[in-house]
Coordinates of C-alpha atoms (C1' of nucleotides) in Angstrom, one line a residue:
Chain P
X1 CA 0.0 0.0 0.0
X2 CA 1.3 3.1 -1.1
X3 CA 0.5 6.7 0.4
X4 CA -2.2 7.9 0.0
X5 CA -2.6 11.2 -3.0
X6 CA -4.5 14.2 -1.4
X7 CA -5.3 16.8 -4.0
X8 CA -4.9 20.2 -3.0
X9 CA -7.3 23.0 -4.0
X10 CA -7.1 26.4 -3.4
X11 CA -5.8 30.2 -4.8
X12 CA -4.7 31.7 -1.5
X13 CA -0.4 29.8 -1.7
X14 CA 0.1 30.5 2.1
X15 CA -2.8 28.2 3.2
X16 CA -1.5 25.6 0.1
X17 CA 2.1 25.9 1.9
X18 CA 0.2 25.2 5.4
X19 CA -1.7 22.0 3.7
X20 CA 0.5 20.5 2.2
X21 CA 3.4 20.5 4.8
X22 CA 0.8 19.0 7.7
X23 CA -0.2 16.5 5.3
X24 CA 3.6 15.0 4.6
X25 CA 4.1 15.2 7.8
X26 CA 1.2 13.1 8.6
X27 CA 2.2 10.5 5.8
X28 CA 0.3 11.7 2.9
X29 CA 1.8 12.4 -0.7
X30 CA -0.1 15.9 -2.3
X31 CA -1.1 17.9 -5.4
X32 CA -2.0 21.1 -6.0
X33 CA -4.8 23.1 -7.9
X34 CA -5.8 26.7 -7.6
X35 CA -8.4 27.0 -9.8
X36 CA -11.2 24.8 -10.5
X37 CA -10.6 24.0 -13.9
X38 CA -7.2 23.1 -12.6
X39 CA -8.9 20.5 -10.4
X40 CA -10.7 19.1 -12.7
X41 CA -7.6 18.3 -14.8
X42 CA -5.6 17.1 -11.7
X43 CA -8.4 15.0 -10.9
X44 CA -8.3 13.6 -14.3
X45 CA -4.1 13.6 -14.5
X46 CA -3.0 12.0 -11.1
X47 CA -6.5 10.4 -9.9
X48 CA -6.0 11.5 -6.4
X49 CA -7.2 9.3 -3.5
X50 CA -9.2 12.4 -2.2
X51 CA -9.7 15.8 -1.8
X52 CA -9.6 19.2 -0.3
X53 CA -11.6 21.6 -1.4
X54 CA -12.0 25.1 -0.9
X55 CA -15.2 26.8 -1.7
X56 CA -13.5 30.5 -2.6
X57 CA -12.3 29.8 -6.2
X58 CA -11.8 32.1 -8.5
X59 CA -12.7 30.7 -11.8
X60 CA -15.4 28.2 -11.0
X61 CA -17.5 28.2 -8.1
X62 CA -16.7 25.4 -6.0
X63 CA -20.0 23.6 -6.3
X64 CA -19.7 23.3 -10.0
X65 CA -16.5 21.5 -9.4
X66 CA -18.2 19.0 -7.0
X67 CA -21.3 18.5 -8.8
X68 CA -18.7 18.0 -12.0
X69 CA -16.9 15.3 -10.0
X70 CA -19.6 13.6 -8.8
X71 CA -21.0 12.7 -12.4
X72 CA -18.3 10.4 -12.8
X73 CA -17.1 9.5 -9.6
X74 CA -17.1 9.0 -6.0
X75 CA -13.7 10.4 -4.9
X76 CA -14.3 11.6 -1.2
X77 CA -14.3 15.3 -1.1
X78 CA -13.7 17.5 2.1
X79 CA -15.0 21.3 1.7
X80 CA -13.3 24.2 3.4
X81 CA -15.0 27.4 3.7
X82 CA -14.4 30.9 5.1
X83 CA -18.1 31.2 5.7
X84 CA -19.3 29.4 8.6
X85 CA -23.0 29.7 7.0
X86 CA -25.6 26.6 7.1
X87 CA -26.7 27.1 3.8
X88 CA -23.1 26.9 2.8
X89 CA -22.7 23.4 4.1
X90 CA -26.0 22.5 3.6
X91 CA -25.3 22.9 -0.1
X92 CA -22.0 21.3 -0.6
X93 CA -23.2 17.9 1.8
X94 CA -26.0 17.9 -0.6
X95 CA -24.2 18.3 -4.0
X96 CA -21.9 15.4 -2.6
X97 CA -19.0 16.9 -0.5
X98 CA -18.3 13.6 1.8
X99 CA -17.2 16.1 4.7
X100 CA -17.8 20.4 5.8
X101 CA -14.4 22.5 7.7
X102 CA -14.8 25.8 8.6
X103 CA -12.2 28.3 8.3
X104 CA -10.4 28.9 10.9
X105 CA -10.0 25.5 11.2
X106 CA -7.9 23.0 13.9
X107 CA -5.4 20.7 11.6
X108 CA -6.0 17.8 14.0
X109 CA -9.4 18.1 12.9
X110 CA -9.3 18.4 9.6
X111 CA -6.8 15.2 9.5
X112 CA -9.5 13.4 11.9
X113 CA -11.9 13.7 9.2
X114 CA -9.5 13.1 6.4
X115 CA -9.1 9.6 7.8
X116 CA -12.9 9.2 8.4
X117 CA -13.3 9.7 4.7
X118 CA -10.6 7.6 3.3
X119 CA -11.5 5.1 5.7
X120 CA -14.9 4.3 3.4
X121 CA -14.3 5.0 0.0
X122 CA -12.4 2.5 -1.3
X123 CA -12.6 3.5 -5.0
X124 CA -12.2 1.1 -7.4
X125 CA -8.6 0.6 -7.7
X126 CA -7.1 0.1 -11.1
X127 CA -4.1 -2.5 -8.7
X128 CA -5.1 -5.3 -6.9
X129 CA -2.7 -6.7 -4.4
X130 CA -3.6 -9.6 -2.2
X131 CA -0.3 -10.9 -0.5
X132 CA 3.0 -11.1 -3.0
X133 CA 0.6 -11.1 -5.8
X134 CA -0.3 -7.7 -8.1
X135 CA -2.5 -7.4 -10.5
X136 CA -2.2 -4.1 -13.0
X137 CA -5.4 -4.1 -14.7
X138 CA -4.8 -0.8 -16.7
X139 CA -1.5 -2.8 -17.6
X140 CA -2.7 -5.9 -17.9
X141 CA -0.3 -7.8 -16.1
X142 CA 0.3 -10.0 -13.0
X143 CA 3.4 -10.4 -10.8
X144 CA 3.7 -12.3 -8.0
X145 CA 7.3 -11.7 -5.8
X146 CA 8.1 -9.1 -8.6
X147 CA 8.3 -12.0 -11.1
X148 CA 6.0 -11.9 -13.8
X149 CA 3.3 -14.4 -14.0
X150 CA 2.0 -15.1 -18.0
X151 CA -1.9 -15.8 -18.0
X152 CA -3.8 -16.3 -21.1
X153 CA -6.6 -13.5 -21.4
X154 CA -9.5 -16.1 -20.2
X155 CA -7.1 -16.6 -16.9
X156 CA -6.8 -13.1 -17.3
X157 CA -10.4 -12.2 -16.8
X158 CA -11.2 -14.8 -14.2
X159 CA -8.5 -13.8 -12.0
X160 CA -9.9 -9.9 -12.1
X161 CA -13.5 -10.9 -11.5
X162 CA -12.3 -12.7 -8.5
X163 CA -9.9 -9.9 -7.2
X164 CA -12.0 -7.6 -7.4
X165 CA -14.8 -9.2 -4.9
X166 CA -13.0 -10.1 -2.3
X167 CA -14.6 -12.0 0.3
X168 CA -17.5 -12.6 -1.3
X169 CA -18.7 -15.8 -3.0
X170 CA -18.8 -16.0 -7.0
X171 CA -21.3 -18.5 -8.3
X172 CA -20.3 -21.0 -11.0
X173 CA -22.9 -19.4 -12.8
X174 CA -22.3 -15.8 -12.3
X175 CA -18.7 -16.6 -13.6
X176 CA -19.2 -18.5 -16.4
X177 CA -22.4 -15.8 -17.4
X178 CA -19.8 -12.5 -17.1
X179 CA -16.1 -14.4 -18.8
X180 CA -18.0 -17.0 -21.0
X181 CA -21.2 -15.5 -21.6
X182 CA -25.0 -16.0 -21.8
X183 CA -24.6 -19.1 -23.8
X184 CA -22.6 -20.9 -21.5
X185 CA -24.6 -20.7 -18.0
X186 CA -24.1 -24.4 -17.2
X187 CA -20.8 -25.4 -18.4
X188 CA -19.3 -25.9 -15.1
X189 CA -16.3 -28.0 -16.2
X190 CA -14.9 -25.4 -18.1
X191 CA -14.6 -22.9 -15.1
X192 CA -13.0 -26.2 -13.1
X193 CA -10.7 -26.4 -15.4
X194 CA -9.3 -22.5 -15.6
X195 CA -9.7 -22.5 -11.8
X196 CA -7.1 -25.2 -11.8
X197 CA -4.7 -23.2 -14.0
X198 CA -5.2 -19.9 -12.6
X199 CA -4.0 -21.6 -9.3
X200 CA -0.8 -23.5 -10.8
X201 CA 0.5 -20.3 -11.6
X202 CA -0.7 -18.0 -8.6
X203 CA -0.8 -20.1 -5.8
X204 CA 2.2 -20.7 -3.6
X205 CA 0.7 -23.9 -3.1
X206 CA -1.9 -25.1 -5.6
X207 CA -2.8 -27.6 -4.0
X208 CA -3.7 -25.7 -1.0
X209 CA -4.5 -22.6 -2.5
X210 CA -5.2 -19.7 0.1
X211 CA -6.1 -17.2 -2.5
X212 CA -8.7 -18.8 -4.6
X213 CA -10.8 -20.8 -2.0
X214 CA -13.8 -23.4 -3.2
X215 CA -17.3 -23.3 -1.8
X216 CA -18.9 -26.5 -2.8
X217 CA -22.1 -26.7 -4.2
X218 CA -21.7 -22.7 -4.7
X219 CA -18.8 -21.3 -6.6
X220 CA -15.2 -19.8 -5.6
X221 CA -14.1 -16.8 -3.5
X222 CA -11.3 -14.4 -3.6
X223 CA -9.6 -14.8 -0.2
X224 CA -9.3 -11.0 1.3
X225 CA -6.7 -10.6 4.3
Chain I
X1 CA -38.8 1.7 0.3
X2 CA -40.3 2.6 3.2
X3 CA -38.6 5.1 5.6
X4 CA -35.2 5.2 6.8
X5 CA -35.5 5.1 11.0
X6 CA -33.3 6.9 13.1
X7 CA -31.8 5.9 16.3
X8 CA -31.8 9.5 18.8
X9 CA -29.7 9.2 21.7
X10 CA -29.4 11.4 24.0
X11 CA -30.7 11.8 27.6
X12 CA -32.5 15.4 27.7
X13 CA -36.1 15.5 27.1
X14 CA -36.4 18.2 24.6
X15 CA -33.9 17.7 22.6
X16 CA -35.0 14.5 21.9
X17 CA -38.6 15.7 21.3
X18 CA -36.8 18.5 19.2
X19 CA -34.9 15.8 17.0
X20 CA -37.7 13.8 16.9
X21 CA -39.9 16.6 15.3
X22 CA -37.6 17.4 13.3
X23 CA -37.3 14.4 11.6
X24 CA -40.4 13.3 11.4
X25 CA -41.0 16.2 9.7
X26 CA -38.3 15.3 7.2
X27 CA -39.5 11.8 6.4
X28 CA -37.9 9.7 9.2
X29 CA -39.2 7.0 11.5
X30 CA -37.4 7.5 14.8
X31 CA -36.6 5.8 18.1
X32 CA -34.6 7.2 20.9
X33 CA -32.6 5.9 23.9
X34 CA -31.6 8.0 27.1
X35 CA -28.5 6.0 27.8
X36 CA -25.1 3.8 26.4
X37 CA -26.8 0.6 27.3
X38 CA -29.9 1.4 26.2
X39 CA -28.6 2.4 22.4
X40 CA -27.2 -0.7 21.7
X41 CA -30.2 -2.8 23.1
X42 CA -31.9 -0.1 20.7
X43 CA -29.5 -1.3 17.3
X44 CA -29.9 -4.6 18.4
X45 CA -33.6 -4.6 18.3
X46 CA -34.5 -2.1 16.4
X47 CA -32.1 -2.2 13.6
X48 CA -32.3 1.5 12.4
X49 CA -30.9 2.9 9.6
X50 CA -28.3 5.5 11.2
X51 CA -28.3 6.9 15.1
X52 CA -27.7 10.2 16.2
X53 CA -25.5 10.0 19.3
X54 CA -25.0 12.9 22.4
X55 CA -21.9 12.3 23.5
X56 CA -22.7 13.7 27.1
X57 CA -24.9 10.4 28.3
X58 CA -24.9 9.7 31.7
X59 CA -23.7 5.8 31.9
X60 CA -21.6 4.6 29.1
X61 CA -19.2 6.8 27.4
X62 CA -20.4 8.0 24.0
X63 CA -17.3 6.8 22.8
X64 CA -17.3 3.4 23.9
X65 CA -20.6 3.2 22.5
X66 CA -19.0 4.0 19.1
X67 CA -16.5 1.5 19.6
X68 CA -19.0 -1.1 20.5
X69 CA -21.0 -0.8 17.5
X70 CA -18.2 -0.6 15.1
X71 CA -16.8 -4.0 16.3
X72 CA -19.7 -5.6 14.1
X73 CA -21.6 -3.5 11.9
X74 CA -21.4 -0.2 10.1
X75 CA -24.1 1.6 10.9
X76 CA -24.3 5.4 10.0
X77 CA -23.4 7.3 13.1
X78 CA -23.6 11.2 13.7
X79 CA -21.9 12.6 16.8
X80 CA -23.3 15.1 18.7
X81 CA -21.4 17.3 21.0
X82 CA -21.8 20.2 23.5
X83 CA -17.9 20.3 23.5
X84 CA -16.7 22.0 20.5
X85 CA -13.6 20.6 21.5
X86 CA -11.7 19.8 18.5
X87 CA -10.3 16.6 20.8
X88 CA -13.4 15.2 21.1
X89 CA -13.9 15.3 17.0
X90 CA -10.8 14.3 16.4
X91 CA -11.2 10.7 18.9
X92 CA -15.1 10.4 17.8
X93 CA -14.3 10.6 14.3
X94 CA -11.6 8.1 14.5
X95 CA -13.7 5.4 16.4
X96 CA -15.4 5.3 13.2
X97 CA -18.4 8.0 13.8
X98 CA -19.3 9.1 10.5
X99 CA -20.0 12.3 11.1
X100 CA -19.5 15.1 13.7
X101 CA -21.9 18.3 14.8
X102 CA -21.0 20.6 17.9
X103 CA -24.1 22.0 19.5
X104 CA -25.4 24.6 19.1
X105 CA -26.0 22.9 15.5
X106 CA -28.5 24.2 13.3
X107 CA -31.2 21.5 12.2
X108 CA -31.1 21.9 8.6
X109 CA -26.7 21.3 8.7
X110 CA -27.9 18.2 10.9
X111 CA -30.9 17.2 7.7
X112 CA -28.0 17.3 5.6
X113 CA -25.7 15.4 7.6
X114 CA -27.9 12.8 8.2
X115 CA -28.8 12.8 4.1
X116 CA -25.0 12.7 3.3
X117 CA -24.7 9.6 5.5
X118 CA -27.7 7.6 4.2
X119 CA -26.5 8.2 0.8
X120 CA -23.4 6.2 1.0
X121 CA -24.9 3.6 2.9
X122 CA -27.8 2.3 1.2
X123 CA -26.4 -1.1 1.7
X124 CA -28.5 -3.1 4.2
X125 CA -26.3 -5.7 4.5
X126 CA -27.7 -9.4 5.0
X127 CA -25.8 -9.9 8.3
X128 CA -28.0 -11.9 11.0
X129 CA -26.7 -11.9 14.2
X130 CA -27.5 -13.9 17.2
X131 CA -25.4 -14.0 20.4
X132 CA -21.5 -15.0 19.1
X133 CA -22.5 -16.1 15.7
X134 CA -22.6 -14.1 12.8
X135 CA -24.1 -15.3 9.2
X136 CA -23.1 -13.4 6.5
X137 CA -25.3 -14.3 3.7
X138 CA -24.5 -12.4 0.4
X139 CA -20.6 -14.0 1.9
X140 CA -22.2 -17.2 2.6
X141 CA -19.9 -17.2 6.0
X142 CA -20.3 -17.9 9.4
X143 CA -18.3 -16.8 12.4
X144 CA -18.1 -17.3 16.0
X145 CA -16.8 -15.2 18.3
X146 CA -14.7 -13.8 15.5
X147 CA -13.4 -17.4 14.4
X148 CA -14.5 -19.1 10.9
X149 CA -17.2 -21.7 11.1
X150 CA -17.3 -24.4 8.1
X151 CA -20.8 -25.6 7.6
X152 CA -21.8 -27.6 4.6
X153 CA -24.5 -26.4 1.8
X154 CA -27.4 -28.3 3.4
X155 CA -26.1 -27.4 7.2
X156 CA -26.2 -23.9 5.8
X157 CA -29.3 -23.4 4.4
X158 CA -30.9 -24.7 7.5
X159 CA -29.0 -22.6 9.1
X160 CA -30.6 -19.4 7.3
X161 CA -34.2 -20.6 6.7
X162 CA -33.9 -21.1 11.0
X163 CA -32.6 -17.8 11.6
X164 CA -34.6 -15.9 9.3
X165 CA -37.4 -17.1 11.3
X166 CA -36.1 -15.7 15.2
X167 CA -38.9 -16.7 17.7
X168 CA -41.0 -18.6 15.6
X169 CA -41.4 -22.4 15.5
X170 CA -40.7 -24.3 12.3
X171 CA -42.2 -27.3 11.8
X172 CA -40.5 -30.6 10.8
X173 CA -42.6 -30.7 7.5
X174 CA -42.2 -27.2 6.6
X175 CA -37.9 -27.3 6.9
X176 CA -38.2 -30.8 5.2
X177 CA -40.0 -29.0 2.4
X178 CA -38.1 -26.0 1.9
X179 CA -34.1 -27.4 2.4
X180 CA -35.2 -30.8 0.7
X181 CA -37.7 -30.1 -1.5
X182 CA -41.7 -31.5 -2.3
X183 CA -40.1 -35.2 -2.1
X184 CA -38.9 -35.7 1.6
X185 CA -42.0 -33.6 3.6
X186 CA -41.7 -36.9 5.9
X187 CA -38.3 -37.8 6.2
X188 CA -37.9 -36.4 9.7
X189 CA -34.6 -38.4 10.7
X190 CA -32.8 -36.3 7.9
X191 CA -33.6 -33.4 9.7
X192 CA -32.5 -34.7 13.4
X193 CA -28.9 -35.5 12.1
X194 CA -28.7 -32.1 10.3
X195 CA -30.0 -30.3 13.3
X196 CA -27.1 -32.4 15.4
X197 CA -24.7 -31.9 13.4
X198 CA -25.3 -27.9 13.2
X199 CA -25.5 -27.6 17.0
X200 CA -22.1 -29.2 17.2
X201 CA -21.0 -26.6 15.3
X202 CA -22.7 -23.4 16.4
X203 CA -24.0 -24.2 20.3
X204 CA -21.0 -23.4 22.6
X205 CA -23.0 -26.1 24.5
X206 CA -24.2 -28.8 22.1
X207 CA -25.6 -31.0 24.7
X208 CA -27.8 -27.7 26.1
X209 CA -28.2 -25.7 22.8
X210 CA -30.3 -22.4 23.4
X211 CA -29.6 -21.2 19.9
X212 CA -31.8 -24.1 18.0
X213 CA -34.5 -25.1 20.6
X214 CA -36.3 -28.6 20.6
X215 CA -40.0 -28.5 20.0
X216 CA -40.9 -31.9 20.8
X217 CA -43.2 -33.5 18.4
X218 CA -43.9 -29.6 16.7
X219 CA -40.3 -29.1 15.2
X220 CA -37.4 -26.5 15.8
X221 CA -37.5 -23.5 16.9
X222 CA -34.3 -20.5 16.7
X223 CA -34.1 -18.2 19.7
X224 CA -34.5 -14.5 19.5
X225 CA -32.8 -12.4 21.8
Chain L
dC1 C1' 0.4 -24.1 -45.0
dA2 C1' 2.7 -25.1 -40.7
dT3 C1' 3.3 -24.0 -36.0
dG4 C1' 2.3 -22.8 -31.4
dA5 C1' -0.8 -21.0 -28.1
dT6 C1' -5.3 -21.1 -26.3
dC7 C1' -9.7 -22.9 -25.7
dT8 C1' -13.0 -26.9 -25.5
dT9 C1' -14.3 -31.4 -24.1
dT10 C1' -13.9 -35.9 -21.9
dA11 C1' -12.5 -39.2 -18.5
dC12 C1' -11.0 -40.8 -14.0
dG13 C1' -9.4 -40.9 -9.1
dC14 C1' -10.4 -38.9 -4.8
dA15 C1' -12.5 -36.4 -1.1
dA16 C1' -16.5 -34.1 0.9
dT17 C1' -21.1 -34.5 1.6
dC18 C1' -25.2 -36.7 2.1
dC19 C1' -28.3 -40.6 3.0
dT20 C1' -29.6 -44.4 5.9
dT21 C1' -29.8 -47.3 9.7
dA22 C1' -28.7 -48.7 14.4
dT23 C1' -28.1 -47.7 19.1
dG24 C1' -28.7 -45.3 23.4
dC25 C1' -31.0 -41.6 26.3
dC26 C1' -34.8 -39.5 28.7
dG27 C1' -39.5 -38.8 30.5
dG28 C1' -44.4 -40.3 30.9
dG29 C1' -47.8 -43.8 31.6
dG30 C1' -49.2 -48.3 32.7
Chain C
dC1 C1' -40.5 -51.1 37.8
dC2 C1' -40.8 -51.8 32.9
dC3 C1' -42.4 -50.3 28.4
dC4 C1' -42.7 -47.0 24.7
dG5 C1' -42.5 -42.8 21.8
dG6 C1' -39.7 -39.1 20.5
dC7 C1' -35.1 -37.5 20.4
dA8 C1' -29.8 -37.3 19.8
dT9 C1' -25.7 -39.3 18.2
dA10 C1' -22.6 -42.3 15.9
dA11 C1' -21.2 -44.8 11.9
dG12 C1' -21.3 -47.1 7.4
dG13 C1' -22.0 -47.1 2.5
dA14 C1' -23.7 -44.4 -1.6
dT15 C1' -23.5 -40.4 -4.2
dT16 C1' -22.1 -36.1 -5.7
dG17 C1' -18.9 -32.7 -6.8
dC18 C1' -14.0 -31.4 -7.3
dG19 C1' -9.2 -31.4 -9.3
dT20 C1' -6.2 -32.9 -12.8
dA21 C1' -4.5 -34.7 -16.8
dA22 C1' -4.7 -35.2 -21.6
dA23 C1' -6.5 -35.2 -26.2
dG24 C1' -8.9 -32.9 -29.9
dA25 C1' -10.5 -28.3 -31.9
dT26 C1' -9.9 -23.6 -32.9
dC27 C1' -7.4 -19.6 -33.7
dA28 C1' -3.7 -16.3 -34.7
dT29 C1' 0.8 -15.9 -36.7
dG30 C1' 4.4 -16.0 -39.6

DNA sequence: CATGATCTTTACGCAATCCTTATGCCGGGG
DNA sequence: CCCCGGCATAAGGATTGCGTAAAGATCATG
């Protein structure tokens, strides 16, 4: 796990300074924005883990940039605003802002609720770790210790549909319905058969696999920690 | 849908009747509790969709009311304080409280609030609880105490159709029907093995279960709080 | 057209699960 | 006190479902 990217947005450079040194030192990596337009394209550029946001832009008003964001994704958004007005807050919670500070604000605080909202937005990552194994989906590409692991695209697609539901059962026939399609609802050998390869090259044991556990009668899961 | 229901805790008269106004007003059921013990008996029962907690209650300690409830579910929870202490935001919001408002608070920041946290939690997650034991059903897990419980696909779905039923007695012929299907309504010695077998698994006494009670010559019967 | 990779299909050994029956326990009634 | 019905538990054989290997079919590539 990497640190986390907080994305930085605001015009006055004093209170950018301020930010972004409390947030190194409290173990987070950040980007910058003064305008909202700029956010936008930061957003966009280095798809930050979250954001801080304040509502005195000069360009774009800071709701447009929320409501913007919002369209397309769920990245947790904290406001900060000079104005300690309800109808201030009331409008940004509503638009979608996760979180509301008011300036002057405490930067134990602000942290507090940083870690709140990272806490339940797990966006949907675009690399899947689970023990020495990483999956790149954007890179298509799986390494397990650092060394690459070759998977033919069917392996490919199983492996992802699993990773990315950890915990949770898959049935035969959900699997087979989303890699194999509509047509092949009932061909259960087939997924036994890729199950059994995807674990010769992943597991550290295949024939004890702790990654890709069976649930007879149902399906497979995806192990999670 | 019907209405979301809101948990109110706190121990002064008016404000609950002010909160409960409020948001009745606004579309909510609610239910209040004066004190620490009494909110979780409240959850337990009641299963609402969020709470809004006082942290000034005269038994428990708000917090440790937090930290209670976050140790098995997720449930939306909005802190209020008298204390616009940023130390008491800073420890509520990283028990896992969702959201924080320091009294005086204006009701419509505290509508929104609320409406932010709903939004992101429309889950209601299939998680029936009794005691120690925990059945996940979209995971198709079951835990004790924390530890991992393997049941089989016929232990489990006994398992389920008993819970989902807290209170209420099931006959032999109606479990027969359901978990074995139109064929075996009489084959009453399936169900005593299935029944023994599951009590070894989940009773912490199997020879004096109180989770799946004997209903002799009537059927079974799963204890409710 | 030849070659290698990938996917489909089938078969078989093995383990988990289920079905079935037998035995023993407990409480109530003769 | 003994008998009997309803129940719990143990144990075996039958069945189902799983993992693996391997052979044929299909596809892309040069």
């Amino acid at each position: 796990m990497t640190k986390p990217l907080i994305l930085i947005v605001d015009d006055e450079p004093q209170i950018q300074r301020f930010l972004g040194h409390a947030l190194a030192a409290s173990g987070y990596d950040t980007c910058f924005a003064a305008t909202g337009q700029g956010a936008l394209e930061a957003v966009a550029a280095q798809k930050p883990d979250a954001m801080i946001l304040d509502l005195g832009l000069p360009d774009l008003n800071g709701k447009a940039v929320i409501e913007t964001l919002r369209a397309k994704s769920n990245l947790p958004i904290i406001v900060l605003s000079a104005h300690d007005q309800e109808m201030e807050k009331i409008m940004a919670l509503d638009l979608g802002a996760n979180d509301f500070v008011a300036k002057p604000f405490g930067i134990g605080e602000l942290l507090a609720r940083l870690r709140a909202c990272l806490r339940k937005a797990p966006q949907p990552e675009d690399i899947l770790r689970q023990g020495p194994l990483v999956i790149d989906l954007p890179g298509h590409t799986v390494t397990r210790d650092g060394a690459p692991v070759h998977l033919t695209p069917t392996e490919f697609d199983l492996l992802v549909m699993l990773a990315r539901n950890p915990g949770r059962v898959l049935s035969h026939r959900q699997i087979l319905l989303q890699i194999w399609g509509p047509a092949h609802g009932e061909d259960v050998p087939y997924l036994r058969v890729f199950i059994g390869q995807l674990r010769q090259k992943i597991e550290s044991n295949p024939s004890a696999p702790d990654l890709i556990r069976t649930e007879p009668g149902i399906g497979y899961r995806w192990m999670a920690d």
